[in-house]
XYZ file of C-alpha atoms in Angstrom:
592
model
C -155.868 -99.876 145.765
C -152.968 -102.525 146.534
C -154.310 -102.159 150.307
C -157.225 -103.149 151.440
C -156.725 -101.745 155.060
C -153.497 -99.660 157.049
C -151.504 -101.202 159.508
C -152.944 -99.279 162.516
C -156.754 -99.761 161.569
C -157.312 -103.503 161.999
C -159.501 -104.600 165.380
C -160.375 -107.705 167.391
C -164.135 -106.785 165.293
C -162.149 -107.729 162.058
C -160.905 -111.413 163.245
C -161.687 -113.826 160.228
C -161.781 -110.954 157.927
C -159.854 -110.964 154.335
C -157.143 -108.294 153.996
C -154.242 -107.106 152.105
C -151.478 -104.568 154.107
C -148.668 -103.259 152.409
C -146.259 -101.633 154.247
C -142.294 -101.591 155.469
C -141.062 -104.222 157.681
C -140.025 -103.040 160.999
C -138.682 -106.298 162.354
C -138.791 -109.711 161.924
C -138.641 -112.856 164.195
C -138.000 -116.401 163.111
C -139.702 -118.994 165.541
C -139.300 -122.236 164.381
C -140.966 -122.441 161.187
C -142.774 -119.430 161.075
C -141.876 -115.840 160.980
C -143.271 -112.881 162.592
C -143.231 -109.550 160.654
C -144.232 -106.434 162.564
C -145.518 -104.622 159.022
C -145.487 -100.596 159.091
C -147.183 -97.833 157.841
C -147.501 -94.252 158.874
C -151.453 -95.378 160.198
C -149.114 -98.196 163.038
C -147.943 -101.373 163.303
C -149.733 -105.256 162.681
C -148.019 -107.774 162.722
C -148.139 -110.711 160.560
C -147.336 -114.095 160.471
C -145.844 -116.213 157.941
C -145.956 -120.070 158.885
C -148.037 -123.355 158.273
C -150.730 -124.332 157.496
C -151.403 -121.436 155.465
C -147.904 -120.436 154.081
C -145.333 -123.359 152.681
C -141.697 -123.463 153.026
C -140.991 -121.555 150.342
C -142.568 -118.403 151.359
C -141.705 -118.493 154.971
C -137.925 -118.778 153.491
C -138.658 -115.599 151.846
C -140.105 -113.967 154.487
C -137.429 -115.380 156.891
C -134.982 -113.648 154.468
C -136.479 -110.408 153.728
C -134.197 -107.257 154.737
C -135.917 -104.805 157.159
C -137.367 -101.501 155.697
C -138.250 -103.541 152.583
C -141.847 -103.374 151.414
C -143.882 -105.862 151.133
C -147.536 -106.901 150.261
C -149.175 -109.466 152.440
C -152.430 -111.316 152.101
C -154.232 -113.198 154.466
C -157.096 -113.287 157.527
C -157.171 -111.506 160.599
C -156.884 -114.003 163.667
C -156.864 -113.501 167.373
C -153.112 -113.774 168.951
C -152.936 -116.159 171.219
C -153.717 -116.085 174.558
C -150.781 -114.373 176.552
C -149.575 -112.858 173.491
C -151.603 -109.915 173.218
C -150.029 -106.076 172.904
C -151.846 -103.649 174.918
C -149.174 -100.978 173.506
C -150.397 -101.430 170.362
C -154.103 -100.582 168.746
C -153.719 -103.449 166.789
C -152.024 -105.826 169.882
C -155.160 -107.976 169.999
C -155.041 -109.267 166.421
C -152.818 -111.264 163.854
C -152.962 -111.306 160.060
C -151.824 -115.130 159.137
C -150.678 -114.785 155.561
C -151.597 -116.648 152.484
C -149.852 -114.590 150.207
C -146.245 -113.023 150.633
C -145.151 -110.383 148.225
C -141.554 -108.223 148.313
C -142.683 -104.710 146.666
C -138.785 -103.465 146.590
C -136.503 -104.828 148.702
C -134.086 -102.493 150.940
C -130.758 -102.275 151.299
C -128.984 -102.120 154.330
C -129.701 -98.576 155.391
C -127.325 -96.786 157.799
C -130.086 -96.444 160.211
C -133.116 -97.385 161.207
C -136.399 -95.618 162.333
C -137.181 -97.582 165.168
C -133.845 -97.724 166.836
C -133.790 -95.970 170.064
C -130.426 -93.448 169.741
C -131.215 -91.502 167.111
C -127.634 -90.925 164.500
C -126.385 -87.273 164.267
C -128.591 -84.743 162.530
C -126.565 -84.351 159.158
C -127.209 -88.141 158.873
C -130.230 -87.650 159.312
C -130.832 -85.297 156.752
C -128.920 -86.569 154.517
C -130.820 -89.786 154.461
C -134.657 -87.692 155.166
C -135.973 -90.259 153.656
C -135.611 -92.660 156.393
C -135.671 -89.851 158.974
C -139.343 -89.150 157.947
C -140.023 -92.887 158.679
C -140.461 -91.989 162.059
C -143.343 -91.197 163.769
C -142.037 -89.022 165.696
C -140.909 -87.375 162.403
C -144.542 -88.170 161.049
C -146.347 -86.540 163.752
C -145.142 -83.697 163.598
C -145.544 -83.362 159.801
C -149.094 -84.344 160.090
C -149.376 -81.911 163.122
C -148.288 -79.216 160.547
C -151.360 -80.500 158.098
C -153.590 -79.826 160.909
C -152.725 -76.460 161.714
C -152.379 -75.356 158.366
C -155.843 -76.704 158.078
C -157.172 -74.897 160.988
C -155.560 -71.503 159.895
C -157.529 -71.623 156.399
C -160.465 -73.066 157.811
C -160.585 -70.324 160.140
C -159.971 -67.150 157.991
C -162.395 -69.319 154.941
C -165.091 -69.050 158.241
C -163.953 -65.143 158.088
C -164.556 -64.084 154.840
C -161.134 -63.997 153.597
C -159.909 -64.280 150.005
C -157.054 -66.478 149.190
C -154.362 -64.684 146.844
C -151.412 -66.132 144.767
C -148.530 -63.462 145.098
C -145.248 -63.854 142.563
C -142.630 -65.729 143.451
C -140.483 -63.844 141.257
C -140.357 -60.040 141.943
C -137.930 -56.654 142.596
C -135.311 -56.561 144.772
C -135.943 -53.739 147.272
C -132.557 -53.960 149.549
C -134.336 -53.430 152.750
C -133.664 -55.636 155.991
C -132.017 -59.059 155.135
C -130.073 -59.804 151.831
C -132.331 -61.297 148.693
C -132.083 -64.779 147.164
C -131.319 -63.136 143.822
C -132.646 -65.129 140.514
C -130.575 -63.717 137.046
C -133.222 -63.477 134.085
C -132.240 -64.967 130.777
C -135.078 -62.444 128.336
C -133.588 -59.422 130.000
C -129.668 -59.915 130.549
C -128.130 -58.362 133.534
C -131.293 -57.917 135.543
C -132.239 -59.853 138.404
C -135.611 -60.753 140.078
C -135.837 -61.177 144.287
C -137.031 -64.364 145.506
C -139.928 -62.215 147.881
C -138.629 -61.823 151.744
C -142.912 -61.206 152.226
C -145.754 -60.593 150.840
C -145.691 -57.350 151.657
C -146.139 -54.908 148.685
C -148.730 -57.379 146.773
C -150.571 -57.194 149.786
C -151.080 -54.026 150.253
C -151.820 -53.154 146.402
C -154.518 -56.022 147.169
C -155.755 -53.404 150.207
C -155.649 -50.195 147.148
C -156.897 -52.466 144.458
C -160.389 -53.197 147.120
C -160.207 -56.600 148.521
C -159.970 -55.885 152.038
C -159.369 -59.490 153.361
C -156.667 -61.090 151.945
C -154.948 -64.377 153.400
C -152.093 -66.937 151.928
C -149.815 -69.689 152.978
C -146.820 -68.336 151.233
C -143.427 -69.371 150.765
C -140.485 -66.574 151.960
C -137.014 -66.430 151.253
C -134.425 -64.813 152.980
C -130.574 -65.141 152.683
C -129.606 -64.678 156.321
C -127.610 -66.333 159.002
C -129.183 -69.064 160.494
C -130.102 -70.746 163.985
C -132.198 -73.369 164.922
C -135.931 -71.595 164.847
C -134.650 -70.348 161.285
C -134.528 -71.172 157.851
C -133.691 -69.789 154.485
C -136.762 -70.366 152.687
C -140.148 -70.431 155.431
C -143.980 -71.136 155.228
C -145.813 -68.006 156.403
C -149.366 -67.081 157.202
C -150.084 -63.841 155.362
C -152.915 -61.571 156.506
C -154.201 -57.774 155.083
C -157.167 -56.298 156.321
C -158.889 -52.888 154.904
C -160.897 -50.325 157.153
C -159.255 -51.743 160.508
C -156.928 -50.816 163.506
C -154.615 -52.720 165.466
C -157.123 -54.177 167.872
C -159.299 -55.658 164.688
C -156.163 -57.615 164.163
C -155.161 -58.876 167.402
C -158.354 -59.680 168.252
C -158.656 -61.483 165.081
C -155.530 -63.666 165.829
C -156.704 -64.166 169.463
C -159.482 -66.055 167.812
C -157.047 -68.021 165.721
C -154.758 -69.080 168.562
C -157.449 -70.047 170.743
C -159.432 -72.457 167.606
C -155.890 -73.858 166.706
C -155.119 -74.757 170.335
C -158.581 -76.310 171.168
C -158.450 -78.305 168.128
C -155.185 -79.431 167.777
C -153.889 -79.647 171.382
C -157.291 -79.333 173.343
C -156.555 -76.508 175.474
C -158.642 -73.658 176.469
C -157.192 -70.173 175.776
C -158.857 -67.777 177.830
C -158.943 -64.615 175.693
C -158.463 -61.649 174.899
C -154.897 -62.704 175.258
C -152.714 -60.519 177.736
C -150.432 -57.171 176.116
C -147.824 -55.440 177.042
C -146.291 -52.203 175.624
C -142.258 -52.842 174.181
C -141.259 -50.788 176.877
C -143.184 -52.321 179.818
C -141.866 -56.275 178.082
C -137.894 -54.603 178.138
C -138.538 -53.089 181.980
C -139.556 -56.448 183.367
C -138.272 -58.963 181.003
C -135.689 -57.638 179.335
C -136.850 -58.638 176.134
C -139.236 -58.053 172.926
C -140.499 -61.383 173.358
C -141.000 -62.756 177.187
C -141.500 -65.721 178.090
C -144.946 -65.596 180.703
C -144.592 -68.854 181.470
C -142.871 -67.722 184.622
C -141.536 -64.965 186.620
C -138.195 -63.758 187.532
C -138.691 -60.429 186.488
C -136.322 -57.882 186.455
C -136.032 -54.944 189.239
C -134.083 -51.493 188.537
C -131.701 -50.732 192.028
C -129.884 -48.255 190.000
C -131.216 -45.603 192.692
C -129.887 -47.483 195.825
C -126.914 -48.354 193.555
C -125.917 -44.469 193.307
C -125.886 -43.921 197.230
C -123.796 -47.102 197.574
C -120.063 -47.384 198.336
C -119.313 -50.280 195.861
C -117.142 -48.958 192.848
C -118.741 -51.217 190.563
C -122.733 -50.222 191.511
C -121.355 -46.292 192.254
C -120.005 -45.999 188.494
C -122.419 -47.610 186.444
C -125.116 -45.420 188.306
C -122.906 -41.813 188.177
C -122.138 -42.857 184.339
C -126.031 -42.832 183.784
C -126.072 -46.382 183.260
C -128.467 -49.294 184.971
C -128.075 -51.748 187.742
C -131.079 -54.026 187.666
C -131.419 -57.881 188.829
C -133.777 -60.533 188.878
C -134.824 -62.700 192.502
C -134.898 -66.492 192.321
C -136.655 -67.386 195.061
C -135.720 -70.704 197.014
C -132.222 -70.714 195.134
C -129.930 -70.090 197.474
C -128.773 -73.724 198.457
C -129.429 -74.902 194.969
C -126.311 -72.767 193.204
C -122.547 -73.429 194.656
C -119.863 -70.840 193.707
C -119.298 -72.714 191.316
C -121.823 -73.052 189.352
C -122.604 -68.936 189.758
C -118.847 -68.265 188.074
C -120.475 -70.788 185.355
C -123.654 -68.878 185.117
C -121.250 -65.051 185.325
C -119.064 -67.011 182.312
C -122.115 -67.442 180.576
C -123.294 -63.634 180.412
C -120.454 -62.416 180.044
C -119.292 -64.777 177.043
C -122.766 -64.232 175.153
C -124.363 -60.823 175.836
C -121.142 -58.847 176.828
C -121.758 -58.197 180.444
C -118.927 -57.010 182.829
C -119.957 -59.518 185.440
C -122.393 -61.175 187.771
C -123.045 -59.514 191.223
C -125.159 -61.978 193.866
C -126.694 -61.962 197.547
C -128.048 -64.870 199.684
C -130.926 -63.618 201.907
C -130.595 -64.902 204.922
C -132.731 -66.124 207.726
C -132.735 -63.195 209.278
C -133.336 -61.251 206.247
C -129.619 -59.994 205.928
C -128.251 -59.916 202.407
C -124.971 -62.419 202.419
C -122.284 -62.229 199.224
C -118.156 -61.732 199.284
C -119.252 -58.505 198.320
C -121.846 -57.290 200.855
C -118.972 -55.767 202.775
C -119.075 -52.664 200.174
C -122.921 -52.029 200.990
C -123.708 -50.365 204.627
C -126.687 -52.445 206.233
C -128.924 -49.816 205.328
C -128.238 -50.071 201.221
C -128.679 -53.765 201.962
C -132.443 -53.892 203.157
C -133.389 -51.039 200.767
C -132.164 -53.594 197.952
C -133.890 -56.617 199.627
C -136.861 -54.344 199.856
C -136.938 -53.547 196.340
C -135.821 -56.778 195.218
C -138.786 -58.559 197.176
C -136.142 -61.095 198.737
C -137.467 -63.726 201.175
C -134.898 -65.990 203.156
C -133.346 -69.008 200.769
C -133.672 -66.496 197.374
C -131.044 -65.653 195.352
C -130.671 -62.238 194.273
C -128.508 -61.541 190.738
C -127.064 -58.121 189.682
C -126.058 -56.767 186.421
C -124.370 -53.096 186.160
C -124.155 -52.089 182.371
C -126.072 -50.266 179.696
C -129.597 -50.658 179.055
C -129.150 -53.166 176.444
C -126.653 -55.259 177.842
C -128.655 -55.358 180.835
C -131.987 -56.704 179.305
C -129.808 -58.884 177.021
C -127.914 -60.257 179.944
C -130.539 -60.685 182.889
C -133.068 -62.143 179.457
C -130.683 -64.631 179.025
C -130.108 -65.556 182.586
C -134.126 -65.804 183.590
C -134.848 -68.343 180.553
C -131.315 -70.424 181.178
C -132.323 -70.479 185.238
C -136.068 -71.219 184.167
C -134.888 -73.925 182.432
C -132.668 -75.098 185.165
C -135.272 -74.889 187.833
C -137.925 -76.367 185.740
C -140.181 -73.235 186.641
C -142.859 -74.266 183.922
C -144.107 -77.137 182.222
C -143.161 -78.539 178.761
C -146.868 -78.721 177.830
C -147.566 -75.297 179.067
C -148.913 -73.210 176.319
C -148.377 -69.068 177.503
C -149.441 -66.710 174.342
C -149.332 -62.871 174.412
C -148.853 -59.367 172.665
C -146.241 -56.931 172.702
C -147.408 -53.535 171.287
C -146.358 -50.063 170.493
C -142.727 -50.680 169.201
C -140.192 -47.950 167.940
C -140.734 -47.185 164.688
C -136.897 -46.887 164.372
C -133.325 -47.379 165.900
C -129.991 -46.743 165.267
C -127.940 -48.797 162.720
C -124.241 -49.038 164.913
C -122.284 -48.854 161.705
C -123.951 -46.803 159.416
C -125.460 -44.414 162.271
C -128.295 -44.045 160.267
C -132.433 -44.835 161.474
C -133.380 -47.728 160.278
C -136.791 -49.702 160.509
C -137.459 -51.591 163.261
C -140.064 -53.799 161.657
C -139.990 -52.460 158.238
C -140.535 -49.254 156.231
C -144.154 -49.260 155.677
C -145.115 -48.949 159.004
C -147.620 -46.055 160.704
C -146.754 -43.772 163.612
C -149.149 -44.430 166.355
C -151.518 -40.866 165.569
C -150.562 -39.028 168.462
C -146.527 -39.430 167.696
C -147.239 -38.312 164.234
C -145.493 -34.602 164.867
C -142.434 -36.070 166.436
C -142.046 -37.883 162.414
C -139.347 -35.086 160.789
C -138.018 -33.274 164.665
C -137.655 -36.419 166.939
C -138.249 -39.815 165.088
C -136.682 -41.945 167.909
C -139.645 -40.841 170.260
C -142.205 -42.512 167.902
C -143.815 -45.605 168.514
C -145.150 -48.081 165.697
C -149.052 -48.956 165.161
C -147.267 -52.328 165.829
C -147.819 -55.860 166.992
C -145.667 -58.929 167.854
C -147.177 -62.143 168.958
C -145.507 -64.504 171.387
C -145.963 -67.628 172.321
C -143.844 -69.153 175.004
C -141.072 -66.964 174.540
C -140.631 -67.238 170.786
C -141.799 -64.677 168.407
C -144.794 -66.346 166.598
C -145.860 -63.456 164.554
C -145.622 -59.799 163.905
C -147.892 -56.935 162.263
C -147.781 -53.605 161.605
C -151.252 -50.789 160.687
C -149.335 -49.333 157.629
C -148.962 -46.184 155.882
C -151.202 -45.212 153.667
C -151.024 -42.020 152.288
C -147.530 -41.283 149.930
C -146.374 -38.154 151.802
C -145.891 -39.762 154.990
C -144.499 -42.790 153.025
C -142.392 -40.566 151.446
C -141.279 -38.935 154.459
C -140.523 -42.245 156.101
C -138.022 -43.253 152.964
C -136.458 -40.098 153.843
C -135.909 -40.589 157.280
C -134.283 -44.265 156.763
C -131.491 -42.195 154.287
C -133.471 -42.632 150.461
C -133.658 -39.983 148.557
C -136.400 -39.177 146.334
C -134.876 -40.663 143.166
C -134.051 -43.853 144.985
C -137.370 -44.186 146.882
C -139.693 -43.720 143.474
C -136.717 -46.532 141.827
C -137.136 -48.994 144.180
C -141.078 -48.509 145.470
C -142.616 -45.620 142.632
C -145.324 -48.812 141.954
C -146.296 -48.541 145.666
C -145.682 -44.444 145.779
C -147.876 -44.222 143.375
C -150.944 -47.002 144.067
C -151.115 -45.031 147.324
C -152.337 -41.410 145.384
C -155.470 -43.261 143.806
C -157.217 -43.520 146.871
C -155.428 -46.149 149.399
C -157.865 -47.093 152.603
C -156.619 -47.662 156.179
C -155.346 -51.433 156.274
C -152.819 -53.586 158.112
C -151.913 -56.818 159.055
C -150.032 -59.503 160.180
C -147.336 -61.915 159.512
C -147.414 -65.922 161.361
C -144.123 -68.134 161.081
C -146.511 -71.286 160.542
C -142.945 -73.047 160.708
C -142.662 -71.782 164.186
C -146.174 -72.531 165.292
C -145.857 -76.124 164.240
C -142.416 -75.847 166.538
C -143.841 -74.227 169.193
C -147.445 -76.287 169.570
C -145.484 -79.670 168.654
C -142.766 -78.695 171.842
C -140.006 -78.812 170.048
C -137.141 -76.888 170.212
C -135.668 -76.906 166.290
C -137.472 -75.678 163.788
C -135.867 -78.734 160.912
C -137.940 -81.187 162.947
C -141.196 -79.583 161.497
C -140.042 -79.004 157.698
C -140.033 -82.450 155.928
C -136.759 -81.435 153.811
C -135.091 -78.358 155.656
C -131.520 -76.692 155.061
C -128.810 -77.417 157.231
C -127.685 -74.122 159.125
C -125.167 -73.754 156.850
C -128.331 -73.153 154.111
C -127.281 -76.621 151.981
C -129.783 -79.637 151.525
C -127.641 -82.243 152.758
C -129.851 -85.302 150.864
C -129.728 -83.567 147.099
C -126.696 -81.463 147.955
C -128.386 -78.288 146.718
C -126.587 -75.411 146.371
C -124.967 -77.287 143.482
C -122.486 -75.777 140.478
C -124.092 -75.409 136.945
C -123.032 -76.183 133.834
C -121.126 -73.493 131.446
C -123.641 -73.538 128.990
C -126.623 -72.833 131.111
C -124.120 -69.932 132.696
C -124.067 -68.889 128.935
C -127.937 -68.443 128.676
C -128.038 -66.060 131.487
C -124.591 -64.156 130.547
C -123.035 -65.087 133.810
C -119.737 -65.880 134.599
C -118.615 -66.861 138.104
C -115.266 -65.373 139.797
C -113.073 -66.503 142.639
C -113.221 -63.899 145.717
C -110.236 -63.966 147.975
C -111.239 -64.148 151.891
């Protein structure tokens, strides 16, 4: 080893000691005749010294001259700082290292920022240059706080009894769900292989073929539109389990979340961890995925809506749609006009709503709003009563569909959470939401299609309503949550062929096509297939979501931009003609 110790290890225990750091220099002071070098490493920061008697003029001129970010290798004795001089900030603030020996590893250029400086450049120059973005410790804390989990997740399922399995990279494409990341093969010309989406076939052969525990970190790819808790290609845990219902599995996970948060953020979970059904989470959240970490939940007043005199409460109602709001309580005095036509801009820009109807309770318990003049006094308490309205709240309105309504008053309880700073940062809420549809309608095509994916069972007793009513059956299925983010999701699966076969069916495949595209699977599942499911974590998003971050590139050490390019080696890149030859490809220009 160059090293003899890191820059964050060394202690007032090691004064007179021998050692050699090597590491990047943060900064650099000149003093008079000696210069002070605050040497990094991902461990922390010493600082050296570089003056008389033990260095000459010749390597203090060096020293004095080195650029910052260079590396260097120093040698030399640990020494006490003088008095007054001390860091408390730093681990190492108590100690010196006076150099003997001054070495410059690779010297930097001028880089076009720095990793220390304290306004941070924007994010494409950032990842353009991730090299020095990763020099930060914010950066490398959040990477190592990835190792850990990772470490806890395989420690925890090797403590289970689970078998780790390799699946191929390079598979079929199986058009289900989001587009494929397509590869061209050059041995059989004009046939592609699918960069996998999941895991999810190879598992469940694994389930036919008799392991019954199967884990895997595994890379997924999946050529979709982007946002910030996305990415084109993710890290995912994989889990299969034979002989087992959906309780086996949450409960399983429960025990995951609650090792992974004592150990890498010392909390206490208290398990099991709280469920909901997907109908009671879109009731009183309006979402698949609610945030716990506080309240505002949403109230139906579509009955007191339909007895009311206000045209815009009256329709919705008598056109069999919803009026349903959400009370802020103590908000009154904290939103102007002003800022409500903001926050009625804001639902009505991104989730389509009509508008944004409001009351003021009062002191005296009377509802106040330029429109309470269409509501008798009567209508008025009977929505205060239902509403649970206390003088100072706020009381918000939406009159739409169903889904506009859940989309809408979602979207308004998380951006007024936020707002209001109703939780903490650090707060950690985790929780299941159970017993999806199995299906829903596609808007363009009109056609079912899966709402987690085709392999998934009918909860037993909604079995029959399979070929007469298949939007009245709920999935054996499972989504995890943690603070309002979707940290995982599993499904029991099918595993007998005619009910897979009668699935394909419903989602518009005919026989042909189904035994095409999944025969392999068709047929593993006639030589004797046992009960099995699983589940699917984002590990991505759990490194996001335990780190408190809010973008998802700030855990990956070299992500895509949201346009899907790698800014730093400017992947997606052209190829050359002749390796276009090899595969028998030709590209053409598409007019927009």
């Amino acid at each position: 080893m160059l090293r003899t110790h890191t820059c964050g290890q060394l202690r007032k225990s090691d004064v007179g000691s021998p050692v050699t750091l090597c590491g990047w220099v943060e900064s650099k002071r000149d003093h008079g005749g000696a210069v002070f070098i605050d040497l990094r490493d991902r461990y922390g920061l010493t600082q050296v010294v570089i003056g008389p008697p033990e260095a000459g003029e010749a390597m203090i001129d060096a020293a004095g001259h080195v650029p910052n970010e260079s590396v260097v290798l120093i040698r030399g004795q640990v020494a006490d700082r003088l008095e007054g001089k001390t860091n408390a900030k730093l681990p190492t603030g108590d100690i010196e290292v006076r150099t003997e020996h001054f070495e410059v590893l690779s010297a930097s250029k001028t880089p076009p920022f720095t990793p220390g400086q304290p306004v941070l450049p924007g994010e494409d120059l950032r990842l353009k240059y991730r090299y020095l973005d990763l020099r930060r410790k914010e950066m490398q804390a959040a990477l190592i706080r990835r190792s850990e989990i990772i470490k806890c997740m395989r420690d925890y399922f090797a403590e289970e009894d689970f078998i780790d399995v390799e699946t191929p990279i390079l598979g079929r494409s199986t058009p289900e769900g989001a587009r494929d990341y397509l590869v061209p093969s050059r041995v059989h010309p004009g046939d592609f292989y699918a960069l996998p989406q999941s895991p999810q076939l190879y598992k469940q052969i694994l389930m036919v073929a008799g392991f019954d525990r199967y884990v895997q970190v595994a890379k997924c790819f999946r050529d979709e539109d982007l946002r910030a808790d996305r990415q084109p290609e993710f890290t995912q845990l994989d889990i299969e389990m034979s002989f087992v219902d959906s309780d086996d599995i949450i409960g399983l996970i429960d025990g995951l979340v609650a090792k992974t948060a004592k150990q890498v953020l010392g909390k206490d979970i208290t398990l099991p961890l709280p469920r909901m059904t997907y109908e009671e989470a879109m009731r009183r959240f309006g979402s698949d995925a609610p945030d716990l970490r506080f309240g505002l939940e949403i109230v139906d007043v579509t009955s007191v809506a339909a007895k009311t005199e206000f045209r815009v409460f009256r329709g919705t109602a008598d056109a069999g749609n919803f009026v349903r709001g959400i009370r802020v309580p103590g908000a009154a005095t904290l939103y102007s006009r002003r800022q409500i036509d903001e926050l009625t801009g804001y639902v009505q820009q991104d989730f389509g709503a009509k508008g944004l109807a409001w009351f003021r309770v009062e002191d005296d318990q009377t509802l106040w709003s330029p429109i309470a003049k269409n509501f008798t006094p009567e209508h008025l308490a009977e929505i205060r009563d239902l509403m649970g309205g206390e003088p100072g709240d706020l009381l918000m309105f939406l009159a739409d569909s169903w889904e506009v309504t859940c989309k809408g008053l979602s979207g308004l309880r998380k951006r007024l959470a936020g707002e209001l700073k109703l939780y903490s940062p650090d707060e950690l809420n985790c929780s299941w939401v159970t017993e999806f549809p199995m299906f829903e309608r596609d808007e363009e095509s009109g056609r079912y299609v899966a709402m987690h994916h085709p392999f998934t069972a009918p909860l037993a007793e909604d079995l029959p309503h399979l070929k007469e009513s298949p939007e009245k059956c709920r999935a054996q299925a499972y989504d995890l949550v943690i603070n309002g983010s979707e940290a995982g999701g599993g499904t029991i699966r099918i595993h007998d062929s005619e009910t897979q076969s009668q699935v394909f069916e419903l989602l518009g495949m005919d026989e042909e096509t189904a035994q095409d595209r999944f025969g392999f699977l068709l047929d593993a599942l006639r030589f004797g297939a046992p009960p099995h499911g699983g589940i699917a974590l984002g590990v991505d998003r759990w490194v996001m979501l335990f780190a408190g971050l809010d973008n998802i590139r700030e855990v990956i050490a070299f992500p895509k931009t949201q346009k899907a390019a790698d800014l730093m080696t400017e992947a997606p890149g052209e190829v050359d003609a002749a390796q276009l030859n090899e595969l028998q490809l030709r590209t053409v220009s598409v007019k927009t």
